[in-house]
Coordinates of C-alpha atoms in Angstrom, one line a residue:
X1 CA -6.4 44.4 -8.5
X2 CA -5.2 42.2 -11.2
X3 CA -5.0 38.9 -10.5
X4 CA -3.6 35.6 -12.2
X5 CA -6.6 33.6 -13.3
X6 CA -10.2 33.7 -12.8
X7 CA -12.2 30.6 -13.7
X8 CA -16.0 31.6 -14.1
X9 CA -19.2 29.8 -15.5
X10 CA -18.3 26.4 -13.8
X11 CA -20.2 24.2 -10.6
X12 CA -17.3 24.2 -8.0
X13 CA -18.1 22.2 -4.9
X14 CA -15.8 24.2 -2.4
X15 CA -15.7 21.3 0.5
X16 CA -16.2 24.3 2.4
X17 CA -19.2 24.1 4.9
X18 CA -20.0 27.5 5.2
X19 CA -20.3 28.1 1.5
X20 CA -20.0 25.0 -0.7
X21 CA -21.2 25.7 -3.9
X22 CA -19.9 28.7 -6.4
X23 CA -19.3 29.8 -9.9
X24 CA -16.0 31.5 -9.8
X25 CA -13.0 31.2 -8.1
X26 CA -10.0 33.6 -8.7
X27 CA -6.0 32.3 -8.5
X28 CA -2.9 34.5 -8.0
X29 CA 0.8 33.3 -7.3
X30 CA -0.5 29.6 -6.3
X31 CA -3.5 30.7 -4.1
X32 CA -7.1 30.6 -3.7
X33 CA -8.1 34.5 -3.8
X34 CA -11.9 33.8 -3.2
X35 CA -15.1 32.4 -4.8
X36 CA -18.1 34.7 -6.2
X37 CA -18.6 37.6 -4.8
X38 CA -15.4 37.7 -2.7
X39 CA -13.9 38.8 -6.1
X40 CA -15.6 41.7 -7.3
X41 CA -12.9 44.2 -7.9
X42 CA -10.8 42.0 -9.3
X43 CA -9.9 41.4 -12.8
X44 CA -7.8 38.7 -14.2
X45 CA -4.7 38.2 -17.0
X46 CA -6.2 35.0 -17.5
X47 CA -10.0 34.5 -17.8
X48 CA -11.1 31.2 -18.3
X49 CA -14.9 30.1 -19.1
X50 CA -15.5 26.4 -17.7
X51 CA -18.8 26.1 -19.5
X52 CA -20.3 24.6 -16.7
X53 CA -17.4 21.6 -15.6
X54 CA -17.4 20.8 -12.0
X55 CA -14.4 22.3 -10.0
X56 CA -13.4 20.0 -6.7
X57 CA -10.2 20.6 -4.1
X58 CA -7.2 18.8 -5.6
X59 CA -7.7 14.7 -5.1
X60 CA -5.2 13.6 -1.8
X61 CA -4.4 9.6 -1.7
X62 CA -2.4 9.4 2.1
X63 CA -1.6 5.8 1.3
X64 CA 0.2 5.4 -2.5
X65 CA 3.7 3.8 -3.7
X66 CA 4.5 6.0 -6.1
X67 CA 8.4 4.4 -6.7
X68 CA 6.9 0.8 -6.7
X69 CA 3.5 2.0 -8.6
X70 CA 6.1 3.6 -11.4
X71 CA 8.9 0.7 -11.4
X72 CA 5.7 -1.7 -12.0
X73 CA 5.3 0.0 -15.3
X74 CA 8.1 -0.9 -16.8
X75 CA 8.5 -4.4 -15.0
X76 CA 6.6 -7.9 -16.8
X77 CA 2.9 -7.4 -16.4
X78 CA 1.7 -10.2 -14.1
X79 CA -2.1 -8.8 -13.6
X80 CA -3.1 -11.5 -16.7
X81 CA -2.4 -14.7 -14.9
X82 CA -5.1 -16.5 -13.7
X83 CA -3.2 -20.1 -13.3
X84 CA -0.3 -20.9 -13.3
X85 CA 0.0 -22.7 -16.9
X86 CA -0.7 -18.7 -17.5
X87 CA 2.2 -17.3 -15.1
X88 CA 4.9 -19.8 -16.7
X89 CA 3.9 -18.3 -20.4
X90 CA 4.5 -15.5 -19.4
X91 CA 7.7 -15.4 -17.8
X92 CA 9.4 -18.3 -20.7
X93 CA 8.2 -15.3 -23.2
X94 CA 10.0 -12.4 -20.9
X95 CA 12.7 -14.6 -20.5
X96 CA 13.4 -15.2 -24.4
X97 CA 14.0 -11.2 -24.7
X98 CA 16.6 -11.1 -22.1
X99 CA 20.4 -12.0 -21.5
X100 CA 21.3 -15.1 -19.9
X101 CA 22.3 -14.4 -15.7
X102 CA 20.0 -11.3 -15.7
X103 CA 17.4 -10.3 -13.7
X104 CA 13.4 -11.2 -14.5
X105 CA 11.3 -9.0 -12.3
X106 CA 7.5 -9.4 -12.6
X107 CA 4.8 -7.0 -11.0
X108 CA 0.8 -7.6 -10.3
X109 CA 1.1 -11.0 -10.0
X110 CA -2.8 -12.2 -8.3
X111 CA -1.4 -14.9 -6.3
X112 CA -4.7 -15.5 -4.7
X113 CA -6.8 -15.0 -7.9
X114 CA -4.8 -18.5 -9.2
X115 CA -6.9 -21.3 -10.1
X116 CA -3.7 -23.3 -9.2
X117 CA -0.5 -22.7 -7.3
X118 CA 3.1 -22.7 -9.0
X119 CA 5.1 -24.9 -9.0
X120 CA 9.3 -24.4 -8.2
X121 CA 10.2 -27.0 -11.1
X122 CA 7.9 -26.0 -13.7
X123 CA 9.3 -21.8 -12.9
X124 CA 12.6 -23.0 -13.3
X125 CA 11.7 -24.9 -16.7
X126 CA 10.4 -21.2 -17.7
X127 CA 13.3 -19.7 -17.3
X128 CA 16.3 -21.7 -16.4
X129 CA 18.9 -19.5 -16.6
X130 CA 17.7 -15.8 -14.6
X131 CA 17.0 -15.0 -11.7
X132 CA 13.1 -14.8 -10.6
X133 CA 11.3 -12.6 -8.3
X134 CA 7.5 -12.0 -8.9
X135 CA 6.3 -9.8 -7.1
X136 CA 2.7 -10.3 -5.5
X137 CA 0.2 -7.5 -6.1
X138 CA -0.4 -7.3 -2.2
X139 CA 3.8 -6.4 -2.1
X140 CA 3.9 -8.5 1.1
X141 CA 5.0 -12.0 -0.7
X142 CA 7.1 -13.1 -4.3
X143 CA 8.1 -16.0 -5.9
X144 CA 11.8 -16.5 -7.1
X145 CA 13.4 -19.8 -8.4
X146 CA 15.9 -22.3 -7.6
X147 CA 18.2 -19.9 -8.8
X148 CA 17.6 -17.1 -6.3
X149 CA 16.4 -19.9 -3.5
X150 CA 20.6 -21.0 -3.8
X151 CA 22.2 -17.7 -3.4
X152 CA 19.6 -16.5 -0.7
X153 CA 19.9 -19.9 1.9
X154 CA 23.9 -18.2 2.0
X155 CA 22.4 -15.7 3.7
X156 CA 23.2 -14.6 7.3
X157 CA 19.1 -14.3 8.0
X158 CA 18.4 -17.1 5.8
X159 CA 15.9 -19.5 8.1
X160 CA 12.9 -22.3 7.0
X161 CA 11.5 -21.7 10.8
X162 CA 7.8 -20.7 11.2
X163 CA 7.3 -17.4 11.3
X164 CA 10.8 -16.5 9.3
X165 CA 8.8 -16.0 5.7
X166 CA 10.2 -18.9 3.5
X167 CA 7.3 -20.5 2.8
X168 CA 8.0 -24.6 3.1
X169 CA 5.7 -27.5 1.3
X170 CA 4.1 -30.3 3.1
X171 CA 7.3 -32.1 2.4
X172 CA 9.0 -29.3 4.3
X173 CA 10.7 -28.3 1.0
X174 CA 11.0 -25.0 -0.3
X175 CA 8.0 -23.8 -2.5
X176 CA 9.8 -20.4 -4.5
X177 CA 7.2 -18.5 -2.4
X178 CA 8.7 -15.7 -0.1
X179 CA 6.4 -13.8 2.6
X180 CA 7.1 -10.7 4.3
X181 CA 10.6 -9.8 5.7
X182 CA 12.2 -12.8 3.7
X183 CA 11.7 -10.7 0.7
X184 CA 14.9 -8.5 1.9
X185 CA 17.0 -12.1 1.2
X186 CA 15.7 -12.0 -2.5
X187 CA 16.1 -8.2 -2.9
X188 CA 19.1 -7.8 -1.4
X189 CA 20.9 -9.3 -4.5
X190 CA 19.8 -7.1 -6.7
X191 CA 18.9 -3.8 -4.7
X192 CA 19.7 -0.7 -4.3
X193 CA 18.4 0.4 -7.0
X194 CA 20.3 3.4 -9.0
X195 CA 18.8 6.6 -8.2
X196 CA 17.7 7.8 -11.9
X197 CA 15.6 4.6 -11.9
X198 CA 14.1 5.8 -8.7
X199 CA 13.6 9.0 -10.6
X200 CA 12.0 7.8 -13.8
X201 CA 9.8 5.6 -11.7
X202 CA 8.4 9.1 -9.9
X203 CA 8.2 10.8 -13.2
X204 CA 6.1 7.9 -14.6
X205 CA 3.7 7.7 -11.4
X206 CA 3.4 11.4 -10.9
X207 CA 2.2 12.0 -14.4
X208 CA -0.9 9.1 -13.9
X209 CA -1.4 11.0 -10.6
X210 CA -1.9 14.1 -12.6
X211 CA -4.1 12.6 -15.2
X212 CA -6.6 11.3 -12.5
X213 CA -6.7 14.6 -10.6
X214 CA -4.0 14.1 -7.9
X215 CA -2.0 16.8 -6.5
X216 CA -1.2 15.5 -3.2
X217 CA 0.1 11.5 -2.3
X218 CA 1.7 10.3 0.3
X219 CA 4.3 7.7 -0.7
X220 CA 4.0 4.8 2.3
X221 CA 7.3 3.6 3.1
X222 CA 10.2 4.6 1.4
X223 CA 14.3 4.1 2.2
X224 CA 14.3 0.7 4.4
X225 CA 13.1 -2.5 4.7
X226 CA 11.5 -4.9 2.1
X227 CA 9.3 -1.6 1.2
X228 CA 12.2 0.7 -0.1
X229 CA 14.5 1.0 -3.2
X230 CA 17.7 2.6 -1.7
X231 CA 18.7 4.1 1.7
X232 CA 19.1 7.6 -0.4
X233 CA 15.8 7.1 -2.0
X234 CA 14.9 10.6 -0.6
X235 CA 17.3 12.1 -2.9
X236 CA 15.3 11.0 -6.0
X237 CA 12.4 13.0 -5.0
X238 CA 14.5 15.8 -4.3
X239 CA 16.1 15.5 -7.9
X240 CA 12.8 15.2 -9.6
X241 CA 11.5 17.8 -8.2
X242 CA 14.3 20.6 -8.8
X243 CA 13.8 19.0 -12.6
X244 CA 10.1 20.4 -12.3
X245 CA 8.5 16.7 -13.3
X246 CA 7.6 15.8 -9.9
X247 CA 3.6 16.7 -10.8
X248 CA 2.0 16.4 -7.0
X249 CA 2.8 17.6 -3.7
X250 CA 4.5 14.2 -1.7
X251 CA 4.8 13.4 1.6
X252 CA 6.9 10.2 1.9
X253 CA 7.2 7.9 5.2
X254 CA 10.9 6.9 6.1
X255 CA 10.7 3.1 7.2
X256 CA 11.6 2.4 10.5
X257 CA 14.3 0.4 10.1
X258 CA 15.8 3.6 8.2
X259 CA 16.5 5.4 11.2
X260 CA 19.8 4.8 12.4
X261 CA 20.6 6.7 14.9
X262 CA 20.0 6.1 18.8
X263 CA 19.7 8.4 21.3
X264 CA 18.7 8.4 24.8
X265 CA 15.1 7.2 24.8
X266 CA 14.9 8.1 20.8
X267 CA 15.1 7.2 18.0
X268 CA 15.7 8.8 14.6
X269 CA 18.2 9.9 11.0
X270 CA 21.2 11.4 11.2
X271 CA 21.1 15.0 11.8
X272 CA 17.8 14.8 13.9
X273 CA 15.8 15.3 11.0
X274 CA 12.2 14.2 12.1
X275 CA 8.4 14.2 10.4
X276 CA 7.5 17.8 9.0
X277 CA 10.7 18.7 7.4
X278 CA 10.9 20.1 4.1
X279 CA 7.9 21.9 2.2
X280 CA 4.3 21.9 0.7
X281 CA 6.0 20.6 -2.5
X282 CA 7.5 17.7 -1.0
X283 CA 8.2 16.8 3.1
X284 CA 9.0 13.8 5.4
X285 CA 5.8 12.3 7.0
X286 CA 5.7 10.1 9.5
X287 CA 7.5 6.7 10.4
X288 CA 6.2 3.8 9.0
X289 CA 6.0 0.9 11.3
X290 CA 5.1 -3.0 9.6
X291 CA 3.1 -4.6 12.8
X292 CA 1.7 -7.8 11.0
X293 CA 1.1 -8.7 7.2
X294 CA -1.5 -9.5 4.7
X295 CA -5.0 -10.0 4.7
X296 CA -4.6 -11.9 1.0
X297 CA -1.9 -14.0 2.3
X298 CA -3.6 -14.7 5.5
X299 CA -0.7 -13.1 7.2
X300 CA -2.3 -10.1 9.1
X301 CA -2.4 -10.8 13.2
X302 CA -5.8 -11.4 14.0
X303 CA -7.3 -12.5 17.9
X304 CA -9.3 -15.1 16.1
X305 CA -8.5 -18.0 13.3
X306 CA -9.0 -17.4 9.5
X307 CA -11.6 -19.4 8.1
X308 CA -10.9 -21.8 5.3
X309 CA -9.7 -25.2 5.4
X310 CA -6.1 -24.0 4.1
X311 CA -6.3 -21.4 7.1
X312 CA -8.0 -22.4 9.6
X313 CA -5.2 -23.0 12.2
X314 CA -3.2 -19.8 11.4
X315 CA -3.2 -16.6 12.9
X316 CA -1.1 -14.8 11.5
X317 CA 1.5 -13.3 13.4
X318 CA 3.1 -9.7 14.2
X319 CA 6.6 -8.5 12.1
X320 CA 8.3 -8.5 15.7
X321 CA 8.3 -9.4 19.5
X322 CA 4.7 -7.1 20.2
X323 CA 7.2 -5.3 23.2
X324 CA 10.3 -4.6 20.7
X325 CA 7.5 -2.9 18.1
X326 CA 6.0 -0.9 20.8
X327 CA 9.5 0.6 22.0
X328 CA 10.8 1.0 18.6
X329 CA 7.8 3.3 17.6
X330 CA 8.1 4.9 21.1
X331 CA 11.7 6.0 20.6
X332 CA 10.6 7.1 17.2
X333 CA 7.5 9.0 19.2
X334 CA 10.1 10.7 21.2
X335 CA 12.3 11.9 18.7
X336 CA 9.2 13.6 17.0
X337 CA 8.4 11.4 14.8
X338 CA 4.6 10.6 13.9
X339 CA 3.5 7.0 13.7
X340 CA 2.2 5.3 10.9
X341 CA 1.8 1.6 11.8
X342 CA 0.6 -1.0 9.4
X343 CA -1.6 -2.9 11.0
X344 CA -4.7 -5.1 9.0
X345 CA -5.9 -7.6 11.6
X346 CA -7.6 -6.9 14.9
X347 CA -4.8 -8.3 16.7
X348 CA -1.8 -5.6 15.3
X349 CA -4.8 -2.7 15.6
X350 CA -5.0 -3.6 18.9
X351 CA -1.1 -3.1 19.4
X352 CA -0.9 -0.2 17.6
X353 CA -3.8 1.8 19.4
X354 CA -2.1 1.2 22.3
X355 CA 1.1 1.8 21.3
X356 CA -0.5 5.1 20.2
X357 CA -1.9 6.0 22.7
X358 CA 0.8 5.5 24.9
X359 CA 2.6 8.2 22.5
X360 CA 0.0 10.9 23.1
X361 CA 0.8 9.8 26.8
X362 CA 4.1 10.7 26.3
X363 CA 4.9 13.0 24.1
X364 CA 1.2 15.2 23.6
X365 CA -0.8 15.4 19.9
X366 CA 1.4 15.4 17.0
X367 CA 0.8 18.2 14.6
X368 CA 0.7 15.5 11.8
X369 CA -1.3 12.8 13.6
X370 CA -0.6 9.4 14.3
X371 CA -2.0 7.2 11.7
X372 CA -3.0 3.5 11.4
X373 CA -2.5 1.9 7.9
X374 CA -5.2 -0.4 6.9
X375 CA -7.8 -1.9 9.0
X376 CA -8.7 -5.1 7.5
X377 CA -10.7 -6.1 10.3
X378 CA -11.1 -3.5 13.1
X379 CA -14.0 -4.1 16.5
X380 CA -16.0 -1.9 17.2
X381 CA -14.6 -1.0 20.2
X382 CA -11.2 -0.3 18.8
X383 CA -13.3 2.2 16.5
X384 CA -14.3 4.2 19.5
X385 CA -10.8 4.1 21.2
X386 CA -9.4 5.3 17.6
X387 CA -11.5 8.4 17.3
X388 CA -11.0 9.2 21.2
X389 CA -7.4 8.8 20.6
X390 CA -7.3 11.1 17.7
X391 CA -6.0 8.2 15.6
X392 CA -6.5 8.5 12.0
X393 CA -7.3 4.9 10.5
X394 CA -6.8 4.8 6.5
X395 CA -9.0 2.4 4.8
X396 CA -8.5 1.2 1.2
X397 CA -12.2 0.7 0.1
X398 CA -11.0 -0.1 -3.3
X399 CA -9.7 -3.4 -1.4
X400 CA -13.0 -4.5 -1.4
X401 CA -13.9 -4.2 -4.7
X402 CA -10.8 -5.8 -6.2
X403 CA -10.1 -8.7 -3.6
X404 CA -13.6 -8.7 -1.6
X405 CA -14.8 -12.4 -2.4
X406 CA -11.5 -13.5 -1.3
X407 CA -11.1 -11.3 1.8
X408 CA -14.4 -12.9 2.8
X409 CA -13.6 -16.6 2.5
X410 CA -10.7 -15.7 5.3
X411 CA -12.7 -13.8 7.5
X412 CA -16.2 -15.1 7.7
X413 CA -19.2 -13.6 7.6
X414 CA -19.1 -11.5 11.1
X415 CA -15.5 -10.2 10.8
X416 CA -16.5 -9.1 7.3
X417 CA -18.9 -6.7 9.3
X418 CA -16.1 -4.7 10.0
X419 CA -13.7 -4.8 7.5
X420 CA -12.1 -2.0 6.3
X421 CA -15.3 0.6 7.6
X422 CA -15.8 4.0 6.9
X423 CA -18.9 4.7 8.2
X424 CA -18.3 3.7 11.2
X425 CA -15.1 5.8 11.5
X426 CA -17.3 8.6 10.2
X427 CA -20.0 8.1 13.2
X428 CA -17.0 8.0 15.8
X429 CA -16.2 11.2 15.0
X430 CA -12.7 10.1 13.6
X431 CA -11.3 11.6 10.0
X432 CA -11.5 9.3 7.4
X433 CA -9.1 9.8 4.6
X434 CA -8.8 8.6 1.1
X435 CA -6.2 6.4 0.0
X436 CA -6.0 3.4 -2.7
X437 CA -2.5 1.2 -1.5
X438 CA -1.9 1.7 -5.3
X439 CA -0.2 -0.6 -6.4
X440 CA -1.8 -3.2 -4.7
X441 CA -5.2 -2.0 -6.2
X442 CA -6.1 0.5 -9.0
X443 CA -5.7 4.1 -7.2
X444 CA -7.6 6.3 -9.9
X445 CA -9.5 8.5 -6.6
X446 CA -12.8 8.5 -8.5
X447 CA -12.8 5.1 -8.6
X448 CA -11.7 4.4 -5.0
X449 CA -14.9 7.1 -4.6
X450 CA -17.4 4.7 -6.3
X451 CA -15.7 1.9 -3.7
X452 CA -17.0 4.1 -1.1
X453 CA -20.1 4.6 -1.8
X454 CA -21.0 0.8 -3.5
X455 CA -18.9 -2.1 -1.3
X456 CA -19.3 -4.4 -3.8
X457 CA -17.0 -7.2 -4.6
X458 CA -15.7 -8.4 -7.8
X459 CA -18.6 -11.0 -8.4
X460 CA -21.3 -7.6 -7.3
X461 CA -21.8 -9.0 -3.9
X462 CA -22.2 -6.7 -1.0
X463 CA -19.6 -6.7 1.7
X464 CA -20.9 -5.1 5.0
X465 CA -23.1 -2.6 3.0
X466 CA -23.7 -1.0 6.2
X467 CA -20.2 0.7 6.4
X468 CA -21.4 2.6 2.7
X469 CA -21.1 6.4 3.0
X470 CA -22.4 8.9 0.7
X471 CA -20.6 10.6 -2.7
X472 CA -20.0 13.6 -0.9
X473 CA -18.7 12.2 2.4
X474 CA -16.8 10.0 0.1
X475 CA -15.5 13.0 -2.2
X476 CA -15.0 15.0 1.4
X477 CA -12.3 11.9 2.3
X478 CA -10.5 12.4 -0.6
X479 CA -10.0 16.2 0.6
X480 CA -10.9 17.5 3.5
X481 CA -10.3 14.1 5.0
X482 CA -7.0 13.4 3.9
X483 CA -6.1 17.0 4.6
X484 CA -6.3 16.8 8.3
X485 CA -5.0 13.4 8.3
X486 CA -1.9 14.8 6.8
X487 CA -2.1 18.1 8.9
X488 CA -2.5 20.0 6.4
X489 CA -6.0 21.1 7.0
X490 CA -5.1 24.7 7.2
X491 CA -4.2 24.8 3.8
X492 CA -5.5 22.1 1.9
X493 CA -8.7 20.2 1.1
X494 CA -10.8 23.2 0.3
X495 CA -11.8 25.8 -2.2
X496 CA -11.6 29.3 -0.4
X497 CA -9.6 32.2 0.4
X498 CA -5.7 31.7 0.9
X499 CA -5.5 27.8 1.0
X500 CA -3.2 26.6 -1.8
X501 CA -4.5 26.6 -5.6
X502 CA -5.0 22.9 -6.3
X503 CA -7.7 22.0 -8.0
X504 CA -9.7 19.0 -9.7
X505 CA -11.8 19.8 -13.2
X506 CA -14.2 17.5 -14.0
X507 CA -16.9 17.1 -17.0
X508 CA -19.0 15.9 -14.3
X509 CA -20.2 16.0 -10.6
X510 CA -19.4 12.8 -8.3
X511 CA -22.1 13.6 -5.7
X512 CA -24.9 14.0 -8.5
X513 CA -24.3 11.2 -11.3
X514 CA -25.2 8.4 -10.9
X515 CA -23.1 6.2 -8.5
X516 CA -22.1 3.3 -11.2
X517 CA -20.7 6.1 -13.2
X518 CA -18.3 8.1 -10.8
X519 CA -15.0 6.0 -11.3
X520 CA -15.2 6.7 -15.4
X521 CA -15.6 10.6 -15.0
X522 CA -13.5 12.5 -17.2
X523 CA -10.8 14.8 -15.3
X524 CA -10.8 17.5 -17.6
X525 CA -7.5 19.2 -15.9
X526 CA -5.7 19.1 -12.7
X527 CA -3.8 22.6 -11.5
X528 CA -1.5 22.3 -8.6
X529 CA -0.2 25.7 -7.1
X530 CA -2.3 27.3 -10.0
X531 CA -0.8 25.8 -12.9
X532 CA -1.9 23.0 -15.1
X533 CA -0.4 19.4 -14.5
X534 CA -2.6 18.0 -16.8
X535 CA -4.8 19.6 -19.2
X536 CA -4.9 18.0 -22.7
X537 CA -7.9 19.7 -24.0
X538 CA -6.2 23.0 -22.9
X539 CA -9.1 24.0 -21.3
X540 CA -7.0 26.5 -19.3
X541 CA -5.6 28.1 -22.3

């Protein structure tokens, strides 16, 4: 039988337990035919010689903002700051290249990497006649000006009280710095955004996914809330992809606050429309649910104080009354929704394992499970109750590597035991994806891979080296892992006969090399469906 391709000569690590290693695999009309000898008989219109490059399943990252991740690009560049003499330079030299009364968005800003906080006066002085809002590379907090800070306090949910996100001075004066759901008071002025920027933003992240090896991402939070870009925002994926230039598969969460409609005991979008619908090129996930905040901005709900002199009275706190977030998701639940439900300190886990659990109660196993976002600090006996619960908990180990030092300072030295584990989750018996929060951190999966398998910090210290898992458990996350996490185990995550053709070439092997060198592997092509989406040696012909 003739087939579509047959890729010989190369060291493909099939993920698949029962035969993991081979030299060929075959591909016809976006398929996995077979490996070795399951293709004799077979011939090929395409044969390609890989001259020994290693062959993986396509790289999955379950947590990504792929709209945010591609507006970021062609936003002002924060990521350079380091104090705030830095911050104003760069927003007085933006601000000289545009109109008077428009707009200034910034991106990446490291608000806890600043040697010194911002100052309101000297951010107006920068740019004195637009309108601020620098965005925070954690997403959950931005600073605007006076400017913004004078149309925003004529807002109907415009409040200073604790708790409502406008972050006050010990004066009790406004400081420009907006956390969590006070964003939507800043971004309501200048939001929706047009749907071909939407578009171009998924062009733009889709082709980095590409380069780095992705064919699958699930975009967390689209839609709604202080997360999304426009209530039709759907429609932009939909448009890109009938263009051809969406370049991975996407599964994008609709934001709770996105569905609209109420029914008896449910919740959920007009229509009925619920997790699952649509395709393997592109299909709703689940729900996403904000329980608490940020670990970096010491908003995340935790049982326990942060550490730290600036912290050490604060909490953190939940989005919501803990009783209105449980019977939100529940309605959700019962409307067939899965839940995904950010949730970073121990306190928030705690709500949404129960919450969860109360679910599967209800309702039985959803065929895409029910997901917890995060982790920042998770007990060990929440670990347990996750895995019995059939929970899947996505870590960002890259978290650690980018903001581990600071992460620490606010937990201490025993909640840092179990920040953000894997291995832990692995010895539960839960499934541990992969995922990278991009943009909040870099996302490139082989170096999320290295993060892993090192847990080192910024400054090379190690952060609860004990939760460290192995190149190939961590290479398994990124695809049998985030396969079953995003129920698509049957079809996904592994090299062999009839699951879908995507596939990761690489110049060399990430369970092998050494572990300093995995996140700077060449991807030498990534085929999705059995057709190139990158490939700029043409090494596929």
């Amino acid at each position: 039988m003739m087939i579509d391709t047959i890729l010989r000569n190369g060291r493909i690590l099939t993920c698949d337990g029962a035969y993991p290693n081979a030299q060929r695999i075959g591909l016809h009309r976006g398929r996995i035919v077979g490996v070795d000898a399951q293709l004799e008989g077979y011939t090929a219109q395409r044969n390609v010689d890989l001259d020994g490059a290693v062959i993986v399943p396509g790289f999955n990252d379950v947590h990504a903002h792929s709209v945010w991740f591609g507006l970021s690009m062609s936003e002002l560049d924060l990521s350079a700051a380091r104090t705030a003499q830095d911050l104003y330079g760069l927003v007085a030299a933006a601000a000289a290249t545009l109109p008077e009364g428009q707009w200034l968005i910034g991106a990446n800003l490291e608000l806890l990497n600043l040697a010194t906080e911002p100052d309101l006066a000297q951010l107006d002085a920068a740019a004195p006649k637009h309108n601020l809002f620098l965005k925070s590379n954690s997403g959950h907090s931005a600073l605007v000006n006076s400017l913004v800070l004078e149309q925003i306090r004529r807002a109907p949910g415009y409040s200073t009280a604790p708790g409502s996100g406008v972050v006050l001075d010990a004066r009790g004066q406004e400081t420009g710095l907006l956390e969590e759901n006070a964003l939507r008071l800043a971004q309501e002025l200048f939001m929706p955004y047009p749907l071909d920027r939407i578009e171009d933003a998924l062009e733009r992240a889709t082709a980095v996914y590409a380069s780095e090896g992705l064919t699958s991402v699930t975009d967390a939070g689209i839609a709604g809330g202080w997360i999304g870009n426009s209530p039709i925002e759907f429609a932009a994926y939909q448009n890109v992809l009938d263009r051809g230039t969406l370049r991975t598969r996407m599964s994008p969460m609709i934001t709770l606050d996105a569905l609209n409609l109420q029914t008896a005991g449910g919740r959920t979008l007009q229509g009925g429309i619920r997790t699952g619908l649509g395709d393997d090129r592109l299909r709703l996930g689940p729900v996403k649910i904000f329980t608490d905040g940020s670990l970096l901005g010491a908003t995340a709900a935790m049982t326990e104080p942060y550490c730290g002199c600036d912290h050490g009275s604060n909490s953190g706190y939940l989005q919501a009354d803990a009783q209105q977030l449980t019977g939100a998701a529940l309605a959700a639940a019962a409307s067939g929704w899965s839940l995904a439900l950010h949730a970073i300190g121990d306190a928030a886990v705690e709500l949404a394992i129960e919450t969860i659990a109360e679910a599967r109660t209800r309702h039985g196993a959803p065929r895409i499970p029910h997901r917890i976002e995060h982790g920042g600090y998770v007990r060990p006996d929440q670990i347990a109750r996750i895995a019995a619960n059939g929970i899947v908990l996505v870590p960002q180990p890259h978290f650690i590597n980018a903001f581990g030092d600071g992460m620490r300072e606010l937990l201490g030295e025993d909640r840092t035991r179990y920040s953000y584990p894997v291995r832990s989750l692995l010895d539960a018996g839960a499934v541990l994806p992969g995922s990278s929060d991009r943009p909040v951190a870099e996302g490139r999966p082989l170096r999320v891979m290295q993060s892993f398998v090192e847990r080192t910090t910024s400054s090379g210290a190690q952060y609860a080296p004990e939760e460290r898992i192995s190149a190939t458990e961590a290479l398994r996350a990124y695809t049998v892992g985030s396969a079953a996490a995003t129920g698509t185990a049957d079809r996904l995550g592994q090299l062999r006969p009839d699951f879908l053709a995507d596939l990761t070439i690489l110049a060399e092997d990430p369970t092998t090399i050494e572990t300093s060198r995995i996140g700077s592997i060449e991807v030498l092509a990534t085929v999705l469906g059995g057709e190139a989406t990158h490939d700029p040696r043409q090494l596929l012909g």
